[in-house]
Amino acid sequence: TQLLEQSPQFLSIQEGENLTVYCNSSSVFSSLQWYRQEPGEGPVLLVTVVTGGEVKKLKRLTFQFGDARKDSSLHITAAQPGDTGLYLCAGVNNNDMRFGAGTRLTVKP
Amino acid sequence: NAGVTQTPKFQVLKTGQSMTLQCAQDMNHNSMYWYRQDPGMGLRLIYYSASEGTTDKGEVPNGYNVSRLNKREFSLRLESAAPSQTSVYFCASSQGLAGHTQYFGPGTRLTVL
């Protein structure tokens, strides 16, 4: 059983559509990170959220940390083919960081 | 700056063979990590080194050993490879432990026959 559950596991959409992916846990985290991984490469950090209820925006990407700091969401507006990749969330507590299995997003032109 | 480099990029081993995966970072980071990534399992931590001279077990350490050779280099050794160790291995580094940004290498794809 994963400490962090990400949903959906796979998502395929057309260019221009909006989407939301989720990262859920029964554990409370001191912070949560989102990474994007492209095929054949290592993950790259997109954002870190620290405060419950926090919302951070990165161009067309909006990240939210749940009020109880147990879950997070990533919303992409007007998806583009360049958004294609594996989106991983990672929960941090003390010196322990655990990754979810990821959501594999495909944006078709 | 090259960031985090890993060698080799691909490797095929037979069951029982040994090998060492090499990792180096040029960002003067204190902490380094080894992960494995399997389909549907996400990234799982094998070993980490909080600082030069220290190493600690992660979530899945069995069958692996590590060496923090100096501040730049952190190697992962498989003494007797098993098919269950077929995976993609990533090395990462960060300024401090969990919560800091981790910078990942490009990965090593290992197949054990």
Coordinates of N, CA and C in Angstrom, one line a residue:
Chain A
T1 N 0.9 -1.2 0.0 CA 0.0 0.0 0.0 C 0.9 1.2 0.0
Q2 N 0.6 2.2 -0.9 CA 1.4 3.4 -1.0 C 1.0 4.3 0.1
L3 N 1.9 5.0 0.6 CA 1.6 6.1 1.6 C 0.9 7.2 1.0
L4 N 1.2 7.5 -0.3 CA 0.6 8.6 -1.0 C -0.1 7.9 -2.2
E5 N -1.4 8.2 -2.4 CA -2.1 7.6 -3.5 C -2.4 8.7 -4.5
Q6 N -2.0 8.5 -5.7 CA -2.2 9.5 -6.8 C -3.3 9.0 -7.7
S7 N -4.1 9.9 -8.1 CA -5.2 9.6 -9.1 C -5.4 10.7 -10.1
P8 N -5.8 10.4 -11.3 CA -5.9 9.0 -11.8 C -4.4 8.5 -12.1
Q9 N -4.3 7.3 -12.4 CA -3.0 6.7 -12.7 C -2.6 7.1 -14.1
F10 N -3.5 7.1 -15.0 CA -3.3 7.5 -16.4 C -4.3 8.6 -16.8
L11 N -3.9 9.5 -17.6 CA -4.9 10.5 -18.1 C -4.4 10.9 -19.5
S12 N -5.4 10.8 -20.5 CA -5.1 11.2 -21.8 C -6.1 12.2 -22.3
I13 N -5.7 13.4 -22.7 CA -6.6 14.5 -23.0 C -6.1 15.2 -24.3
Q14 N -7.0 16.0 -24.8 CA -6.7 16.8 -26.0 C -6.1 18.1 -25.6
E15 N -5.3 18.7 -26.4 CA -4.7 20.0 -26.2 C -5.8 21.0 -26.0
G16 N -5.6 21.9 -25.0 CA -6.6 22.9 -24.7 C -7.6 22.5 -23.5
E17 N -7.6 21.3 -23.2 CA -8.5 20.8 -22.1 C -7.9 21.2 -20.7
N18 N -8.7 21.3 -19.7 CA -8.3 21.4 -18.3 C -8.3 20.1 -17.6
L19 N -7.5 20.0 -16.6 CA -7.4 18.7 -15.9 C -7.0 18.9 -14.4
T20 N -7.3 18.0 -13.6 CA -6.9 18.0 -12.2 C -6.4 16.6 -11.8
V21 N -5.3 16.6 -11.2 CA -4.8 15.3 -10.6 C -4.6 15.4 -9.1
Y22 N -4.7 14.3 -8.4 CA -4.8 14.3 -7.0 C -3.7 13.5 -6.3
C23 N -3.4 13.9 -5.1 CA -2.4 13.2 -4.3 C -3.0 13.2 -2.9
N24 N -3.3 11.9 -2.4 CA -4.0 11.8 -1.1 C -3.3 10.9 -0.2
S25 N -3.4 11.1 1.1 CA -2.8 10.3 2.1 C -3.6 10.4 3.4
S26 N -3.4 9.4 4.3 CA -4.0 9.5 5.6 C -3.0 10.1 6.6
S27 N -1.8 10.4 6.1 CA -0.8 11.0 7.0 C -0.7 12.5 6.8
V28 N -0.3 13.2 7.8 CA -0.1 14.6 7.8 C 1.4 14.9 7.4
F29 N 1.6 15.8 6.5 CA 3.0 16.2 6.1 C 3.3 17.6 6.4
S30 N 4.6 17.8 6.7 CA 5.1 19.2 6.9 C 5.2 19.9 5.6
S31 N 5.4 19.3 4.6 CA 5.4 19.9 3.2 C 5.1 18.9 2.2
L32 N 4.8 19.3 1.0 CA 4.5 18.4 -0.1 C 5.1 19.0 -1.4
Q33 N 5.8 18.1 -2.1 CA 6.4 18.6 -3.4 C 5.8 17.9 -4.6
W34 N 5.7 18.6 -5.7 CA 5.3 18.1 -7.0 C 6.5 18.1 -7.9
Y35 N 6.7 16.9 -8.6 CA 7.8 16.8 -9.6 C 7.1 16.4 -10.9
R36 N 7.8 16.8 -12.0 CA 7.4 16.2 -13.3 C 8.6 15.5 -13.9
Q37 N 8.3 14.3 -14.5 CA 9.3 13.5 -15.0 C 9.0 13.2 -16.5
E38 N 9.9 13.5 -17.4 CA 9.8 13.2 -18.8 C 10.5 11.9 -19.1
P39 N 10.0 11.2 -20.2 CA 10.6 9.9 -20.5 C 12.1 9.9 -20.6
G40 N 12.8 9.0 -20.0 CA 14.2 8.9 -20.1 C 15.0 9.9 -19.2
E41 N 14.3 10.6 -18.4 CA 15.0 11.6 -17.5 C 14.6 11.4 -16.1
G42 N 15.3 12.1 -15.2 CA 14.9 12.1 -13.8 C 13.8 13.2 -13.5
P43 N 13.1 13.0 -12.4 CA 12.1 14.0 -12.0 C 12.7 15.4 -11.8
V44 N 11.9 16.4 -12.0 CA 12.3 17.8 -11.8 C 11.3 18.5 -11.0
L45 N 11.7 19.2 -9.9 CA 10.8 19.8 -9.0 C 10.0 20.9 -9.6
L46 N 8.7 20.9 -9.4 CA 7.8 22.0 -9.9 C 7.5 23.0 -8.8
V47 N 7.2 22.4 -7.6 CA 6.7 23.3 -6.5 C 6.8 22.6 -5.2
T48 N 7.0 23.4 -4.1 CA 6.8 22.9 -2.8 C 5.8 23.7 -2.1
V49 N 4.8 23.0 -1.4 CA 3.8 23.7 -0.7 C 4.0 23.3 0.8
V50 N 3.8 24.3 1.7 CA 4.1 24.1 3.1 C 3.0 24.3 4.0
T51 N 2.1 25.3 3.7 CA 1.1 25.7 4.7 C -0.2 25.1 4.2
G52 N -1.0 24.6 5.2 CA -2.3 24.0 4.9 C -3.2 25.1 4.2
G53 N -3.8 24.7 3.1 CA -4.7 25.6 2.3 C -3.9 26.4 1.3
E54 N -2.6 26.3 1.3 CA -1.8 27.1 0.4 C -2.1 26.8 -1.1
V55 N -2.1 27.9 -1.9 CA -2.3 27.7 -3.3 C -1.0 28.4 -4.0
K56 N -0.4 27.7 -4.9 CA 0.7 28.3 -5.7 C 0.4 28.1 -7.1
K57 N 0.8 29.1 -7.9 CA 0.6 29.1 -9.3 C 1.9 29.1 -10.1
L58 N 2.0 28.3 -11.1 CA 3.2 28.3 -11.9 C 2.7 28.3 -13.4
K59 N 2.5 29.5 -13.9 CA 2.0 29.7 -15.3 C 0.6 29.1 -15.3
R60 N 0.4 28.0 -16.1 CA -0.9 27.4 -16.2 C -1.2 26.3 -15.2
L61 N -0.2 26.1 -14.3 CA -0.4 25.0 -13.3 C -0.7 25.7 -11.9
T62 N -1.7 25.1 -11.3 CA -2.1 25.6 -9.9 C -2.1 24.4 -9.0
F63 N -1.3 24.6 -7.9 CA -1.1 23.6 -6.9 C -1.8 24.0 -5.6
Q64 N -2.5 23.1 -5.0 CA -3.1 23.4 -3.7 C -2.8 22.3 -2.7
F65 N -2.5 22.8 -1.4 CA -2.2 21.9 -0.3 C -3.5 21.9 0.5
G66 N -3.9 20.7 0.9 CA -5.2 20.6 1.7 C -5.0 21.3 3.0
D67 N -6.2 21.7 3.6 CA -6.2 22.4 4.9 C -5.5 21.6 6.0
A68 N -5.8 20.3 5.9 CA -5.2 19.4 7.0 C -3.8 18.9 6.6
R69 N -3.3 19.3 5.5 CA -1.9 18.9 5.0 C -1.8 17.4 4.8
K70 N -2.9 16.8 4.4 CA -2.9 15.4 4.1 C -3.0 15.1 2.6
D71 N -3.4 16.1 1.8 CA -3.6 15.9 0.4 C -3.3 17.1 -0.4
S72 N -3.2 17.0 -1.7 CA -2.8 18.1 -2.6 C -3.4 17.8 -4.0
S73 N -3.6 18.9 -4.7 CA -4.1 18.7 -6.1 C -3.2 19.6 -7.0
L74 N -3.2 19.2 -8.3 CA -2.5 19.9 -9.3 C -3.5 20.1 -10.5
H75 N -3.8 21.4 -10.8 CA -4.8 21.7 -11.9 C -4.0 22.4 -13.0
I76 N -4.2 21.9 -14.2 CA -3.6 22.4 -15.4 C -4.7 23.0 -16.3
T77 N -4.5 24.3 -16.6 CA -5.4 25.0 -17.5 C -4.9 25.0 -18.9
A78 N -5.8 24.7 -19.9 CA -5.4 24.7 -21.3 C -4.2 23.9 -21.6
A79 N -4.3 22.6 -21.3 CA -3.1 21.7 -21.4 C -2.5 21.8 -22.8
Q80 N -1.1 21.6 -22.8 CA -0.4 21.6 -24.1 C 0.4 20.3 -24.2
P81 N 0.8 19.9 -25.4 CA 1.6 18.7 -25.5 C 2.9 18.7 -24.7
G82 N 3.4 19.9 -24.4 CA 4.6 20.0 -23.6 C 4.4 19.6 -22.2
D83 N 3.1 19.5 -21.7 CA 2.8 19.2 -20.4 C 2.8 17.6 -20.2
T84 N 3.0 16.9 -21.3 CA 3.0 15.4 -21.2 C 4.2 15.0 -20.3
G85 N 3.9 14.0 -19.4 CA 4.9 13.5 -18.5 C 4.3 12.8 -17.3
L86 N 5.1 12.3 -16.4 CA 4.7 11.7 -15.2 C 4.8 12.7 -14.1
Y87 N 3.6 12.9 -13.4 CA 3.6 13.9 -12.3 C 3.6 13.1 -11.0
L88 N 4.6 13.4 -10.2 CA 4.8 12.7 -8.9 C 4.6 13.7 -7.8
C89 N 3.9 13.3 -6.7 CA 3.9 14.0 -5.5 C 4.8 13.3 -4.5
A90 N 5.3 14.1 -3.6 CA 6.2 13.6 -2.5 C 5.9 14.3 -1.2
G91 N 5.5 13.5 -0.2 CA 5.2 14.0 1.1 C 6.4 14.0 2.0
V92 N 6.6 15.1 2.8 CA 7.8 15.2 3.6 C 7.3 15.3 5.1
N93 N 8.0 14.5 5.9 CA 7.8 14.6 7.3 C 9.1 14.3 8.1
N94 N 9.5 15.2 8.9 CA 10.8 15.2 9.5 C 11.9 15.0 8.4
N95 N 12.7 14.0 8.5 CA 13.7 13.7 7.4 C 13.3 12.6 6.5
D96 N 12.0 12.3 6.4 CA 11.5 11.3 5.6 C 10.7 11.9 4.5
M97 N 11.0 11.5 3.2 CA 10.2 11.9 2.1 C 9.8 10.7 1.3
R98 N 8.5 10.6 1.0 CA 7.9 9.4 0.3 C 7.2 9.9 -1.0
F99 N 7.4 9.2 -2.1 CA 6.8 9.5 -3.3 C 5.5 8.7 -3.6
G100 N 4.6 9.3 -4.3 CA 3.5 8.5 -4.8 C 3.9 7.9 -6.1
A101 N 3.0 7.0 -6.7 CA 3.4 6.3 -7.9 C 3.2 7.1 -9.1
G102 N 2.5 8.3 -9.0 CA 2.5 9.2 -10.2 C 1.2 9.1 -11.0
T103 N 1.0 10.2 -11.7 CA -0.1 10.3 -12.8 C 0.6 10.5 -14.1
R104 N 0.4 9.6 -15.0 CA 1.0 9.7 -16.3 C 0.0 10.4 -17.2
L105 N 0.4 11.7 -17.6 CA -0.4 12.5 -18.4 C 0.1 12.5 -19.9
T106 N -0.9 12.4 -20.8 CA -0.6 12.5 -22.2 C -1.5 13.6 -22.8
V107 N -0.9 14.6 -23.4 CA -1.7 15.7 -24.0 C -1.5 15.5 -25.5
K108 N -2.6 15.3 -26.2 CA -2.6 15.0 -27.7 C -2.8 16.3 -28.4
P109 N -2.0 16.6 -29.5 CA -2.2 17.8 -30.2 C -3.5 17.8 -31.0
Chain B
N1 N 27.6 23.7 -15.4 CA 27.5 22.6 -14.4 C 26.7 21.5 -15.0
A2 N 27.2 20.3 -14.7 CA 26.5 19.1 -15.2 C 25.4 18.7 -14.3
G3 N 25.4 19.1 -13.1 CA 24.3 18.7 -12.2 C 24.7 17.3 -11.6
V4 N 23.8 16.4 -11.8 CA 24.0 15.0 -11.3 C 24.2 14.1 -12.5
T5 N 25.3 13.4 -12.5 CA 25.6 12.5 -13.5 C 25.6 11.0 -13.0
Q6 N 25.2 10.1 -13.9 CA 25.1 8.7 -13.5 C 25.7 7.9 -14.6
T7 N 26.5 6.8 -14.2 CA 27.0 5.9 -15.2 C 26.8 4.5 -14.6
P8 N 26.5 3.5 -15.5 CA 26.2 3.6 -16.9 C 24.8 4.0 -17.1
K9 N 24.4 4.2 -18.3 CA 23.0 4.6 -18.6 C 22.1 3.3 -18.7
F10 N 22.7 2.3 -19.3 CA 22.0 1.0 -19.4 C 23.0 -0.1 -19.0
Q11 N 22.4 -1.2 -18.4 CA 23.2 -2.4 -18.0 C 22.4 -3.6 -18.0
V12 N 22.9 -4.7 -18.6 CA 22.3 -6.0 -18.5 C 23.2 -6.9 -17.7
L13 N 22.7 -7.6 -16.7 CA 23.4 -8.5 -15.8 C 22.8 -9.9 -15.8
K14 N 23.6 -10.9 -15.5 CA 23.0 -12.2 -15.3 C 22.9 -12.3 -13.8
T15 N 21.9 -13.2 -13.4 CA 21.7 -13.4 -12.0 C 23.0 -13.8 -11.3
G16 N 23.3 -13.2 -10.2 CA 24.5 -13.5 -9.4 C 25.7 -12.6 -9.7
Q17 N 25.7 -11.9 -10.8 CA 26.8 -11.0 -11.1 C 26.7 -9.8 -10.2
S18 N 27.8 -9.1 -10.1 CA 27.9 -7.9 -9.3 C 28.2 -6.7 -10.2
M19 N 27.8 -5.5 -9.7 CA 28.1 -4.3 -10.4 C 28.0 -3.1 -9.5
T20 N 28.6 -2.0 -9.9 CA 28.5 -0.7 -9.1 C 28.0 0.4 -10.0
L21 N 26.9 1.1 -9.5 CA 26.4 2.2 -10.2 C 27.1 3.5 -9.6
Q22 N 27.6 4.3 -10.5 CA 28.3 5.5 -10.1 C 27.4 6.8 -10.2
C23 N 27.6 7.7 -9.2 CA 26.8 8.9 -9.2 C 27.8 10.0 -8.8
A24 N 27.7 11.2 -9.4 CA 28.5 12.3 -9.0 C 27.7 13.6 -9.2
Q25 N 27.9 14.6 -8.3 CA 27.2 15.9 -8.3 C 28.2 17.0 -8.2
D26 N 27.9 18.1 -8.9 CA 28.9 19.2 -8.9 C 28.2 20.4 -8.3
M27 N 27.2 20.3 -7.5 CA 26.5 21.4 -6.9 C 26.9 21.6 -5.4
N28 N 27.9 20.9 -4.9 CA 28.4 21.1 -3.6 C 27.3 20.7 -2.5
H29 N 26.4 19.8 -2.9 CA 25.3 19.4 -2.0 C 25.8 18.5 -0.9
N30 N 25.2 18.6 0.2 CA 25.5 17.7 1.4 C 24.9 16.3 1.3
S31 N 23.7 16.3 0.8 CA 22.9 15.0 0.9 C 22.8 14.4 -0.5
M32 N 22.9 13.0 -0.5 CA 22.7 12.3 -1.8 C 21.9 11.0 -1.5
Y33 N 21.2 10.6 -2.6 CA 20.2 9.5 -2.4 C 20.3 8.5 -3.6
W34 N 19.9 7.3 -3.3 CA 19.7 6.4 -4.4 C 18.2 5.9 -4.3
Y35 N 17.5 5.9 -5.5 CA 16.1 5.5 -5.6 C 16.1 4.4 -6.6
R36 N 15.0 3.6 -6.6 CA 14.7 2.7 -7.7 C 13.2 3.1 -8.1
Q37 N 12.9 3.0 -9.4 CA 11.6 3.3 -9.9 C 11.1 2.1 -10.6
D38 N 10.0 1.6 -10.2 CA 9.3 0.4 -10.8 C 7.9 0.9 -11.2
P39 N 7.4 0.3 -12.3 CA 6.0 0.6 -12.7 C 5.0 0.5 -11.6
G40 N 4.2 1.5 -11.4 CA 3.1 1.4 -10.4 C 3.6 1.6 -9.0
M41 N 4.9 1.7 -8.8 CA 5.4 1.8 -7.4 C 6.0 3.2 -7.1
G42 N 6.2 4.0 -8.0 CA 6.8 5.3 -7.7 C 8.3 5.1 -7.4
L43 N 8.9 6.2 -6.9 CA 10.3 6.1 -6.5 C 10.4 5.6 -5.0
R44 N 11.2 4.6 -4.8 CA 11.4 4.1 -3.5 C 12.9 4.3 -3.1
L45 N 13.1 4.8 -1.9 CA 14.5 5.2 -1.4 C 15.2 3.9 -1.0
I46 N 16.4 3.7 -1.6 CA 17.2 2.5 -1.2 C 18.2 2.9 -0.1
Y47 N 19.0 3.9 -0.3 CA 19.9 4.4 0.7 C 20.1 5.9 0.5
Y48 N 20.5 6.5 1.6 CA 20.8 8.0 1.5 C 22.0 8.3 2.3
S49 N 22.6 9.4 2.0 CA 23.8 9.9 2.8 C 23.5 11.4 3.1
A50 N 23.3 11.6 4.4 CA 22.9 13.0 4.8 C 24.1 13.9 4.7
S51 N 25.3 13.4 4.8 CA 26.5 14.3 4.7 C 27.6 13.3 4.4
E52 N 28.7 13.9 4.0 CA 29.9 13.1 3.7 C 30.3 12.3 4.9
G53 N 30.5 11.0 4.7 CA 30.9 10.1 5.8 C 29.8 9.4 6.5
T54 N 28.6 9.7 6.1 CA 27.4 9.0 6.7 C 26.5 8.4 5.6
T55 N 26.0 7.2 5.9 CA 25.0 6.6 5.1 C 23.9 5.9 5.9
D56 N 22.7 5.9 5.4 CA 21.6 5.3 6.2 C 20.7 4.5 5.2
K57 N 20.0 3.5 5.8 CA 19.1 2.7 5.0 C 17.8 3.5 4.7
G58 N 17.3 3.3 3.5 CA 16.0 3.8 3.2 C 14.9 2.8 3.3
E59 N 13.9 2.8 2.4 CA 12.8 2.0 2.4 C 13.1 0.5 2.0
V60 N 13.9 0.4 1.0 CA 14.2 -0.9 0.3 C 15.7 -1.2 0.2
P61 N 16.4 -1.3 1.3 CA 17.9 -1.5 1.2 C 18.4 -2.9 1.0
N62 N 17.6 -3.9 1.1 CA 18.1 -5.3 1.0 C 18.7 -5.6 -0.4
G63 N 19.9 -6.2 -0.4 CA 20.5 -6.5 -1.6 C 21.4 -5.5 -2.2
Y64 N 21.6 -4.3 -1.5 CA 22.4 -3.2 -1.9 C 23.3 -2.8 -0.9
N65 N 24.4 -2.2 -1.3 CA 25.4 -1.4 -0.4 C 25.7 -0.1 -1.1
V66 N 26.1 0.8 -0.3 CA 26.5 2.1 -0.8 C 27.8 2.6 -0.2
S67 N 28.4 3.5 -0.9 CA 29.7 4.2 -0.4 C 29.6 5.7 -0.8
R68 N 29.8 6.5 0.3 CA 29.9 7.9 0.0 C 31.4 8.2 -0.1
L69 N 31.9 8.2 -1.3 CA 33.3 8.2 -1.5 C 33.9 9.6 -1.1
N70 N 33.2 10.6 -1.3 CA 33.6 12.0 -1.0 C 32.3 12.8 -1.1
K71 N 32.5 14.1 -1.0 CA 31.2 14.9 -1.0 C 30.5 14.8 -2.4
R72 N 31.3 14.6 -3.4 CA 30.7 14.6 -4.8 C 30.1 13.3 -5.2
E73 N 30.7 12.2 -4.7 CA 30.3 10.9 -5.3 C 29.7 9.9 -4.3
F74 N 28.7 9.2 -4.8 CA 27.9 8.3 -4.0 C 27.6 7.1 -4.9
S75 N 28.1 5.9 -4.6 CA 28.0 4.8 -5.4 C 27.0 3.7 -4.8
L76 N 26.4 2.9 -5.7 CA 25.5 1.9 -5.2 C 26.0 0.6 -5.8
R77 N 26.1 -0.4 -4.9 CA 26.7 -1.7 -5.4 C 25.6 -2.8 -5.2
L78 N 25.5 -3.6 -6.2 CA 24.7 -4.9 -6.1 C 25.7 -6.0 -6.1
E79 N 25.8 -6.7 -5.0 CA 26.8 -7.8 -4.8 C 26.5 -9.0 -5.6
S80 N 25.2 -9.4 -5.6 CA 24.7 -10.6 -6.3 C 23.4 -10.3 -6.9
A81 N 23.4 -9.8 -8.1 CA 22.1 -9.3 -8.7 C 21.1 -10.4 -8.8
A82 N 19.8 -10.0 -8.6 CA 18.6 -10.9 -8.7 C 17.6 -10.2 -9.7
P83 N 16.8 -11.1 -10.4 CA 15.8 -10.5 -11.3 C 14.9 -9.4 -10.7
S84 N 14.7 -9.6 -9.4 CA 13.8 -8.6 -8.7 C 14.5 -7.2 -8.6
Q85 N 15.8 -7.1 -8.9 CA 16.5 -5.8 -8.9 C 16.4 -5.2 -10.3
T86 N 15.7 -5.8 -11.2 CA 15.5 -5.1 -12.5 C 14.7 -3.9 -12.3
S87 N 15.2 -2.7 -12.7 CA 14.5 -1.5 -12.4 C 15.3 -0.3 -13.0
V88 N 14.7 0.9 -12.9 CA 15.5 2.1 -13.2 C 16.0 2.7 -11.9
Y89 N 17.3 3.0 -11.9 CA 17.9 3.5 -10.6 C 18.2 5.0 -10.9
F90 N 17.8 5.8 -9.9 CA 18.1 7.3 -9.9 C 18.9 7.7 -8.7
C91 N 19.9 8.5 -9.0 CA 20.6 9.2 -8.0 C 20.1 10.6 -7.9
A92 N 20.1 11.1 -6.7 CA 19.7 12.5 -6.5 C 20.6 13.2 -5.4
S93 N 20.6 14.5 -5.4 CA 21.3 15.2 -4.4 C 20.5 16.4 -4.0
S94 N 20.8 16.9 -2.7 CA 20.1 18.1 -2.2 C 21.0 18.8 -1.2
Q95 N 20.7 20.0 -0.9 CA 21.5 20.8 0.0 C 21.4 20.2 1.4
G96 N 20.1 19.8 1.8 CA 19.9 19.2 3.1 C 19.0 18.1 2.9
L97 N 18.5 17.5 4.0 CA 17.6 16.3 3.8 C 16.2 16.7 3.4
A98 N 15.3 15.7 3.5 CA 13.9 15.9 3.0 C 13.3 17.2 3.3
G99 N 12.6 17.7 2.2 CA 12.1 19.1 2.3 C 12.8 20.0 1.4
H100 N 14.1 19.7 1.2 CA 14.9 20.5 0.2 C 14.7 20.0 -1.2
T101 N 14.9 20.8 -2.2 CA 14.8 20.4 -3.5 C 15.8 19.3 -3.8
Q102 N 15.3 18.2 -4.4 CA 16.2 17.1 -4.8 C 16.4 17.2 -6.3
Y103 N 17.7 17.1 -6.7 CA 18.1 17.2 -8.1 C 18.5 15.8 -8.6
F104 N 17.8 15.3 -9.6 CA 18.0 13.9 -10.0 C 18.9 13.8 -11.2
G105 N 19.6 12.6 -11.3 CA 20.3 12.3 -12.5 C 19.4 11.7 -13.5
P106 N 19.9 11.3 -14.7 CA 19.1 10.8 -15.8 C 18.7 9.3 -15.6
G107 N 19.3 8.6 -14.7 CA 18.9 7.3 -14.4 C 19.7 6.2 -15.1
T108 N 19.7 5.0 -14.5 CA 20.4 3.8 -15.0 C 19.3 2.7 -15.2
R109 N 19.1 2.3 -16.4 CA 18.2 1.2 -16.6 C 18.9 -0.1 -16.5
L110 N 18.6 -0.9 -15.5 CA 19.2 -2.2 -15.2 C 18.3 -3.3 -15.4
T111 N 18.7 -4.3 -16.2 CA 18.0 -5.6 -16.4 C 18.8 -6.7 -15.9
V112 N 18.2 -7.5 -15.0 CA 18.9 -8.7 -14.5 C 18.2 -10.0 -15.1
L113 N 18.9 -10.8 -15.8 CA 18.3 -11.9 -16.5 C 18.4 -13.2 -15.6

